[in-house]
Amino acid sequence: MSKCEQCIVREFSSLKALTKDELIKLSDCKTSHIIKKGDVIFEEGENVNGIYCIKDGVCKLTKLSANGKDHIVKLVTKGELLGQRSMISDEPVNLSAVALEDMQVCFIPKSEVMGYFDKNNQFSMNVMKSICGDLKEADDHMVNLAQKTVKERLAETLLYLNDTFGKNEDSSLKVQLSRDELASIIGTATESCIRLLSDFKKLGLIELTGKKIVLKDINALKKLAE
Amino acid sequence: MSKCEQCIVREFSSLKALTKDELIKLSDCKTSHIIKKGDVIFEEGENVNGIYCIKDGVCKLTKLSANGKDHIVKLVTKGELLGQRSMISDEPVNLSAVALEDMQVCFIPKSEVMGYFDKNNQFSMNVMKSICGDLKEADDHMVNLAQKTVKERLAETLLYLNDTFGKNEDSSLKVQLSRDELASIIGTATESCIRLLSDFKKLGLIELTGKKIVLKDINALKKLAE
DNA sequence: TTAAAAATATGATATTTGTCATATTAAATA
DNA sequence: TATTTAATATGACAAATATCATATTTTTAA
């Protein structure tokens, strides 16, 4: 079993506050998992009873809406934690987590994590800050959904994917989303999303090759996103 | 200066975890304020450096969008706290707070509150749970904005106002919002909001008398909201 | 490899929502 | 109270977006 001490998740997440002793104990109680693209890590309504550390890969957090469609609330990538809100609220998770690519994750049981809250104030503060960051992001996202047009949201989302997850060697966006998934981030019909991508292509803003998307004119996209 | 011990805010908020000693100290360092309807408590981008306790009244939390319109992210009422996220993140507030009716609030400086985090674990957990609740609410709200029609969102918002803030003796909604404010909760143009209210009235779902709104057919509204 | 299934693309059209113009009513204030 | 200003209301129209149909391409799996 791999040690937690040099893990990328420890480096970037709230877990960076853990002491040597806490890390050794953590190494013993965690379980490692390989998740295949498309696999469900947990589903809305489930009792997860712990948190997941993402060692590698990206997943989407989705919520089923009343009309039966999934909405993608957030993308989460390596170095980040999953399931904190649910653990703290002591409630079932309110979102589903599905792998967008092959992933490596570790699971830490709730009993272990709750101990850190009691004994390690810095850890508590880190978790709080991380959740506060999510909340601020959610507020921003909300206002965008309420006030911006679909075109603006698409441009913004493409820029976000570029900034957050970077590019492949062929300079296409690293995170590959289906048109359907892209539509469910920006909150529109799949056809509308496809149509706007075609428009962007015709305007020379992007290049489309199968699922691959290359951003050709970042400045123009920024203007479109306002 | 009034004591914090019997205050409604202490009863319902994270502050319920404070000890007798902490409460006595708190009574000394807090400042009380009367806020008039329409007054700004704080503005997006400001450094607040503490939290507000709402003893009485309701306020709106708004965020300016790129197109210059305000969006109402959340309504906050007596017994609740304001400014927690900003204080924990150590950032300017990301939302403005404006009184919807006359309010009584107390301000507790950051230095005082941060001390509780170090010494009182139950207080920390309470704050975390409260912010986690906000985050879950924000996720729900986000999906509604992305997936529901304006009509569905209006019906849902009317029901929410009824459930959360209750009715006056004349059975009209207690929180009085202008059509403009209502529109900026549901994320639509003021005229569209007005038009849909008229439709609801014609269908016998609500009654309109000036600013007053009476819900006549809750079940039909529930069906409309899905 | 080939057939079947799924994803992407595009046209035609309907519906929803926004915008602008203009009444009408209510509220503020001189 | 009278006058001004702001809020509410409604019509006419334009723009944005969704829906349905269908073609094309890509992916999956027999």
XYZ file of C-alpha atoms (C1' of nucleotides) in Angstrom:
512
model
C 0.000 0.000 0.000
C 1.373 3.400 -0.987
C 2.225 5.997 1.633
C 0.210 9.163 2.026
C 3.239 11.250 2.851
C 4.307 12.052 -0.714
C 0.854 11.880 -2.269
C -0.202 14.752 -4.507
C -3.507 14.999 -2.671
C -1.732 15.716 0.593
C 0.255 18.399 -1.116
C -2.685 20.385 -2.433
C -5.716 19.619 -0.276
C -6.792 20.320 3.304
C -4.796 17.220 4.262
C -1.591 19.237 4.070
C -2.184 20.179 7.700
C -1.822 16.587 8.894
C 1.127 15.673 11.102
C 3.589 12.841 10.431
C 1.793 10.635 12.947
C -1.596 11.346 11.465
C -0.265 10.513 7.989
C 1.122 7.163 9.109
C -2.187 6.254 10.688
C -3.949 7.459 7.522
C -1.817 5.219 5.293
C -3.073 2.222 7.246
C -6.784 2.949 7.174
C -7.208 4.271 3.628
C -8.226 2.064 0.727
C -7.009 2.649 -2.858
C -9.256 2.280 -5.886
C -8.934 2.337 -9.650
C -11.962 3.912 -11.309
C -12.605 3.428 -15.023
C -13.882 6.205 -17.256
C -17.652 6.331 -16.920
C -17.701 4.535 -13.578
C -19.796 5.954 -10.766
C -17.847 6.806 -7.596
C -20.993 7.571 -5.639
C -24.555 8.420 -6.435
C -26.876 11.183 -5.208
C -28.666 10.014 -2.062
C -26.022 7.461 -1.065
C -24.395 7.356 2.345
C -20.704 7.680 1.605
C -19.322 7.759 5.160
C -15.933 9.172 4.330
C -14.060 11.217 1.788
C -12.356 10.385 -1.493
C -8.925 11.770 -2.365
C -8.332 12.119 -6.100
C -4.797 10.974 -6.880
C -5.316 11.099 -10.622
C -8.043 11.837 -13.153
C -11.093 14.088 -13.394
C -14.711 13.463 -12.487
C -17.985 15.320 -12.842
C -20.389 16.060 -9.987
C -23.937 15.890 -11.265
C -27.397 16.466 -9.906
C -30.587 15.071 -11.356
C -33.128 17.801 -12.043
C -36.893 17.484 -11.881
C -37.152 17.041 -15.665
C -34.951 13.949 -15.548
C -31.824 15.562 -17.000
C -28.475 15.565 -15.230
C -26.848 18.898 -14.561
C -23.073 19.053 -14.094
C -22.504 21.194 -11.012
C -18.717 20.969 -10.888
C -15.650 19.185 -12.255
C -13.144 17.867 -9.722
C -9.577 16.882 -10.501
C -6.440 15.370 -8.999
C -5.308 16.799 -5.689
C -8.866 17.536 -4.582
C -11.251 15.877 -2.128
C -14.773 14.542 -2.632
C -17.600 14.105 -0.144
C -16.585 16.661 2.472
C -19.936 18.428 2.546
C -21.903 15.273 3.028
C -19.598 14.063 5.805
C -19.761 17.317 7.742
C -23.520 17.716 7.324
C -23.937 14.062 8.246
C -26.288 13.623 5.314
C -26.358 11.516 2.141
C -24.380 13.068 -0.725
C -26.447 15.527 -2.748
C -24.466 14.969 -5.955
C -23.312 11.996 -8.009
C -19.635 11.602 -8.931
C -18.788 9.988 -12.288
C -15.296 9.545 -13.764
C -14.624 11.460 -16.996
C -11.354 9.536 -17.474
C -9.587 6.686 -15.682
C -8.949 7.674 -12.092
C -6.984 6.691 -9.022
C -8.683 7.538 -5.739
C -8.253 6.727 -2.060
C -11.081 6.422 0.411
C -10.674 7.616 3.998
C -13.402 6.502 6.414
C -15.382 9.144 8.259
C -14.225 7.961 11.697
C -10.654 8.766 10.786
C -11.363 12.213 9.327
C -13.631 13.296 12.164
C -10.742 12.722 14.541
C -8.683 15.328 12.702
C -11.401 17.928 13.225
C -11.151 17.490 16.977
C -7.390 17.472 17.275
C -6.060 19.512 14.373
C -7.371 23.058 14.131
C -5.404 23.848 11.017
C -7.046 20.920 9.242
C -10.480 22.230 10.246
C -9.624 25.677 8.933
C -8.374 24.212 5.656
C -11.586 22.260 5.146
C -13.640 25.321 5.972
C -11.692 27.424 3.516
C -12.098 24.831 0.807
C -15.852 24.650 1.300
C -16.043 28.445 1.401
C -14.251 28.464 -1.944
C -16.840 26.055 -3.342
C -19.610 28.291 -2.047
C -18.176 31.383 -3.681
C -17.773 29.486 -6.935
C -21.358 28.297 -6.675
C -22.576 31.884 -6.197
C -20.684 33.010 -9.294
C -21.973 30.089 -11.289
C -25.515 30.815 -10.194
C -25.387 34.413 -11.355
C -23.939 33.338 -14.692
C -26.727 30.822 -15.241
C -29.327 33.419 -14.312
C -27.991 36.369 -16.282
C -25.838 35.265 -19.197
C -26.919 33.921 -22.569
C -26.118 30.384 -23.658
C -23.484 31.713 -26.058
C -21.737 33.625 -23.277
C -21.854 30.596 -21.005
C -20.402 28.337 -23.693
C -17.499 30.723 -24.354
C -16.875 31.027 -20.637
C -16.959 27.273 -20.112
C -14.478 26.630 -22.919
C -12.092 29.159 -21.370
C -12.594 27.600 -17.964
C -11.759 24.133 -19.276
C -8.644 25.534 -20.915
C -7.470 27.422 -17.822
C -8.242 24.721 -15.302
C -7.295 21.491 -17.039
C -4.940 22.626 -19.779
C -4.203 21.287 -23.246
C -2.879 18.132 -24.879
C 0.223 18.162 -27.124
C -2.060 18.760 -30.115
C -3.335 21.797 -28.137
C -6.843 20.377 -27.796
C -8.610 20.680 -24.442
C -7.360 17.986 -22.067
C -10.712 17.171 -20.515
C -12.859 15.554 -23.173
C -16.545 16.132 -22.714
C -19.319 14.929 -24.969
C -21.554 17.604 -26.472
C -24.199 16.336 -24.108
C -21.975 16.871 -21.080
C -20.901 20.303 -22.253
C -24.572 21.214 -22.659
C -25.311 20.034 -19.155
C -22.598 22.279 -17.711
C -23.889 25.389 -19.429
C -27.529 24.460 -18.913
C -28.922 24.165 -22.425
C -30.226 21.594 -24.906
C -27.612 19.377 -26.554
C -28.609 20.624 -30.013
C -28.203 24.244 -28.979
C -24.739 23.472 -27.685
C -23.750 21.702 -30.910
C -25.147 24.531 -32.998
C -23.198 27.172 -31.087
C -19.992 25.128 -31.337
C -20.532 25.058 -35.103
C -21.025 28.820 -35.079
C -17.820 29.319 -33.073
C -16.023 27.106 -35.584
C -17.328 29.111 -38.530
C -16.167 32.297 -36.811
C -12.694 30.800 -36.452
C -12.829 30.817 -32.650
C -12.379 27.076 -32.233
C -11.481 23.977 -34.216
C -13.456 20.738 -33.969
C -12.024 17.301 -34.741
C -14.354 14.633 -33.415
C -14.622 15.188 -29.686
C -11.452 17.271 -29.675
C -11.813 21.015 -29.258
C -8.976 23.458 -29.946
C -9.327 27.071 -28.840
C -7.996 29.200 -31.703
C -8.861 32.721 -30.602
C -8.818 33.060 -26.845
C -9.261 36.827 -26.883
C -12.335 36.677 -29.051
C -13.785 34.005 -26.754
C -13.085 36.229 -23.764
C -14.959 39.061 -25.435
C -17.880 36.754 -26.158
C -17.955 35.597 -22.534
C -17.995 39.306 -21.515
C -26.204 47.287 25.836
C -28.308 44.147 25.556
C -26.964 40.770 26.601
C -26.202 38.057 24.096
C -27.353 35.307 26.395
C -31.054 35.409 25.559
C -30.675 36.676 22.014
C -32.592 34.872 19.272
C -29.443 34.689 17.168
C -27.649 32.708 19.832
C -30.564 30.334 20.000
C -30.616 29.424 16.326
C -27.163 30.038 14.879
C -23.707 28.530 15.239
C -23.298 30.756 18.298
C -25.390 28.344 20.338
C -22.164 26.468 21.065
C -20.668 29.414 22.980
C -20.069 29.057 26.710
C -21.310 31.454 29.390
C -17.886 33.090 29.591
C -17.634 33.493 25.846
C -21.095 35.080 25.795
C -20.224 37.609 28.465
C -17.093 38.601 26.575
C -19.149 38.760 23.388
C -21.707 41.126 24.936
C -18.877 43.566 25.590
C -17.271 43.606 22.161
C -20.326 43.507 19.912
C -21.928 46.639 18.500
C -25.680 46.942 17.861
C -27.124 48.621 14.782
C -30.493 49.637 13.463
C -30.740 49.232 9.701
C -33.497 50.901 7.733
C -35.299 49.218 4.858
C -33.195 49.706 1.738
C -29.984 50.390 3.650
C -26.821 48.594 2.611
C -25.219 46.477 5.349
C -22.167 45.758 3.250
C -21.248 45.868 -0.397
C -19.569 43.343 -2.708
C -15.805 43.829 -2.555
C -15.782 45.418 0.889
C -13.638 44.184 3.761
C -16.129 43.428 6.503
C -13.773 42.020 9.167
C -16.386 40.336 11.271
C -19.845 38.822 11.179
C -23.318 40.279 11.515
C -25.976 38.613 13.634
C -29.512 39.301 12.484
C -31.704 39.950 15.508
C -34.671 41.057 13.471
C -35.646 41.629 9.834
C -34.770 40.167 6.451
C -32.127 41.147 3.929
C -31.169 40.144 0.412
C -27.705 39.018 -0.655
C -27.032 40.228 -4.180
C -24.284 39.937 -6.719
C -23.704 42.245 -9.640
C -23.551 40.356 -12.940
C -21.520 41.305 -15.987
C -24.534 42.917 -17.663
C -24.958 45.339 -14.777
C -28.023 43.721 -13.228
C -28.138 42.562 -9.625
C -28.971 38.955 -8.962
C -30.441 37.971 -5.595
C -28.478 34.930 -4.460
C -30.170 34.399 -1.125
C -32.507 35.900 1.472
C -31.318 35.894 5.076
C -33.537 36.392 8.098
C -33.503 36.788 11.878
C -31.484 34.249 13.811
C -28.935 33.882 11.003
C -25.380 35.143 10.508
C -23.865 37.190 7.680
C -20.287 37.360 6.451
C -19.006 34.001 7.631
C -17.617 32.946 4.267
C -15.693 36.100 3.758
C -14.221 35.985 7.252
C -13.076 32.377 6.932
C -11.671 32.826 3.426
C -10.022 36.039 4.582
C -11.304 37.779 1.459
C -13.613 40.718 0.724
C -17.289 39.761 0.728
C -18.480 38.444 -2.634
C -22.077 39.570 -2.120
C -23.846 42.755 -1.079
C -26.360 42.728 1.780
C -29.350 45.095 1.600
C -32.222 45.297 4.103
C -35.649 44.360 2.737
C -37.296 45.684 5.897
C -36.129 47.487 9.028
C -33.541 45.361 10.785
C -31.695 44.995 14.055
C -28.225 43.524 13.746
C -25.133 43.117 15.881
C -21.593 43.170 14.588
C -18.931 40.904 16.096
C -15.336 41.727 15.131
C -13.270 39.070 13.412
C -10.666 38.924 16.191
C -13.330 37.788 18.633
C -14.860 35.133 16.353
C -11.538 33.669 15.272
C -10.785 32.957 18.937
C -13.846 30.690 19.103
C -12.556 28.617 16.208
C -9.397 27.825 18.134
C -10.957 27.064 21.470
C -14.443 25.807 20.777
C -14.674 22.808 18.453
C -18.440 22.652 18.607
C -18.612 26.227 17.339
C -16.325 25.331 14.426
C -18.488 22.346 13.540
C -21.631 24.475 13.696
C -20.161 27.044 11.328
C -19.008 24.307 8.974
C -22.451 22.734 8.973
C -24.088 26.063 8.291
C -21.815 26.769 5.332
C -22.324 23.227 4.053
C -26.055 23.891 4.182
C -25.552 27.039 2.116
C -23.501 25.064 -0.397
C -26.161 22.393 -0.794
C -28.792 25.087 -1.237
C -26.612 26.774 -3.849
C -26.274 23.497 -5.780
C -30.037 23.042 -5.808
C -30.585 26.618 -6.853
C -28.039 26.268 -9.649
C -29.769 23.221 -11.127
C -33.130 24.980 -10.966
C -31.780 28.007 -12.808
C -30.193 25.776 -15.437
C -33.063 23.380 -16.028
C -36.387 24.910 -15.084
C -38.479 27.401 -17.022
C -39.161 30.882 -15.709
C -42.726 29.872 -14.903
C -41.569 26.909 -12.836
C -39.031 29.052 -11.031
C -41.619 31.715 -10.229
C -44.027 29.145 -8.784
C -41.215 27.604 -6.769
C -40.053 30.967 -5.441
C -43.545 31.953 -4.327
C -43.836 28.673 -2.432
C -40.394 29.176 -0.937
C -41.295 32.660 0.302
C -44.468 31.279 1.826
C -42.751 28.339 3.547
C -39.719 30.265 4.795
C -41.090 33.622 5.867
C -44.792 32.954 6.353
C -47.865 35.113 5.931
C -49.348 38.311 7.376
C -52.781 38.359 9.055
C -54.326 39.143 5.667
C -52.580 35.940 4.453
C -50.304 37.828 2.048
C -46.636 36.864 1.872
C -44.745 38.422 4.784
C -41.625 39.353 2.820
C -42.547 42.077 0.381
C -40.455 42.090 -2.746
C -40.823 44.420 -5.683
C -41.487 42.789 -9.053
C -37.959 43.757 -9.917
C -36.544 41.906 -6.895
C -38.707 38.875 -7.536
C -37.427 38.834 -11.115
C -33.861 39.013 -9.919
C -34.357 35.964 -7.686
C -35.761 33.829 -10.478
C -33.380 35.209 -13.074
C -35.632 36.820 -15.640
C -36.655 40.227 -16.984
C -38.928 42.313 -14.773
C -41.616 42.424 -17.477
C -41.599 38.642 -17.821
C -42.041 38.300 -14.093
C -44.948 40.755 -14.066
C -46.569 39.009 -17.026
C -46.354 35.593 -15.370
C -47.769 36.954 -12.114
C -50.713 38.273 -14.146
C -51.105 34.839 -15.722
C -51.058 33.172 -12.308
C -53.683 35.642 -11.146
C -55.918 34.930 -14.139
C -55.592 31.213 -13.405
C -56.727 31.817 -9.823
C -53.424 30.677 -8.331
C -52.625 33.956 -6.615
C -54.191 37.285 -5.720
C -52.441 40.610 -6.300
C -53.165 43.779 -4.330
C -50.433 46.326 -4.898
C -47.212 44.722 -3.752
C -49.114 42.154 -1.695
C -49.263 38.611 -2.994
C -51.651 36.001 -1.620
C -51.201 32.360 -2.585
C -54.690 30.992 -3.322
C -53.956 27.526 -4.692
C -50.808 26.073 -3.161
C -51.308 22.642 -4.721
C -51.639 24.033 -8.222
C -48.486 26.101 -7.643
C -46.684 22.979 -6.470
C -47.701 21.200 -9.638
C -46.473 24.127 -11.729
C -43.136 24.116 -9.904
C -42.916 20.362 -10.630
C -14.996 -6.441 -40.822
C -19.509 -5.348 -40.656
C -23.871 -4.337 -38.600
C -25.939 -1.852 -34.973
C -25.963 1.736 -31.803
C -24.691 6.079 -30.233
C -23.026 10.702 -30.936
C -22.792 14.644 -33.770
C -24.731 17.771 -37.076
C -28.214 20.584 -39.325
C -32.801 22.166 -41.024
C -37.522 23.514 -39.956
C -40.429 25.111 -36.718
C -42.588 26.116 -32.153
C -42.080 28.064 -27.796
C -40.117 30.838 -24.477
C -38.198 34.877 -23.079
C -36.425 39.582 -23.743
C -36.896 44.307 -25.380
C -39.060 48.495 -26.404
C -43.031 51.419 -26.255
C -46.629 53.119 -23.717
C -50.437 53.031 -20.374
C -51.902 52.945 -15.757
C -51.442 52.946 -10.997
C -49.142 53.788 -6.672
C -45.831 56.220 -3.925
C -42.951 60.086 -2.744
C -42.369 64.850 -1.891
C -42.682 69.747 -2.611
C -53.207 68.506 -2.158
C -50.935 68.694 -6.351
C -47.125 67.333 -8.894
C -43.525 64.487 -9.907
C -41.436 60.163 -9.899
C -41.268 55.386 -9.623
C -43.503 50.903 -9.952
C -46.642 47.959 -12.198
C -49.007 46.423 -16.261
C -49.760 45.196 -21.064
C -49.199 45.102 -26.177
C -46.252 44.402 -30.155
C -42.455 42.535 -31.758
C -37.654 40.531 -31.894
C -34.337 37.400 -30.341
C -32.958 33.334 -28.056
C -33.649 28.736 -27.221
C -36.049 24.196 -27.391
C -38.046 20.552 -29.926
C -38.651 17.374 -33.537
C -37.107 15.286 -37.716
C -33.545 13.471 -40.155
C -28.919 13.022 -42.073
C -24.171 12.021 -41.230
C -20.376 10.511 -38.724
C -18.175 7.965 -35.093
C -18.006 4.341 -31.868
C -19.177 -0.144 -30.143
C -19.628 -4.771 -30.299
C -21.276 -8.924 -32.651
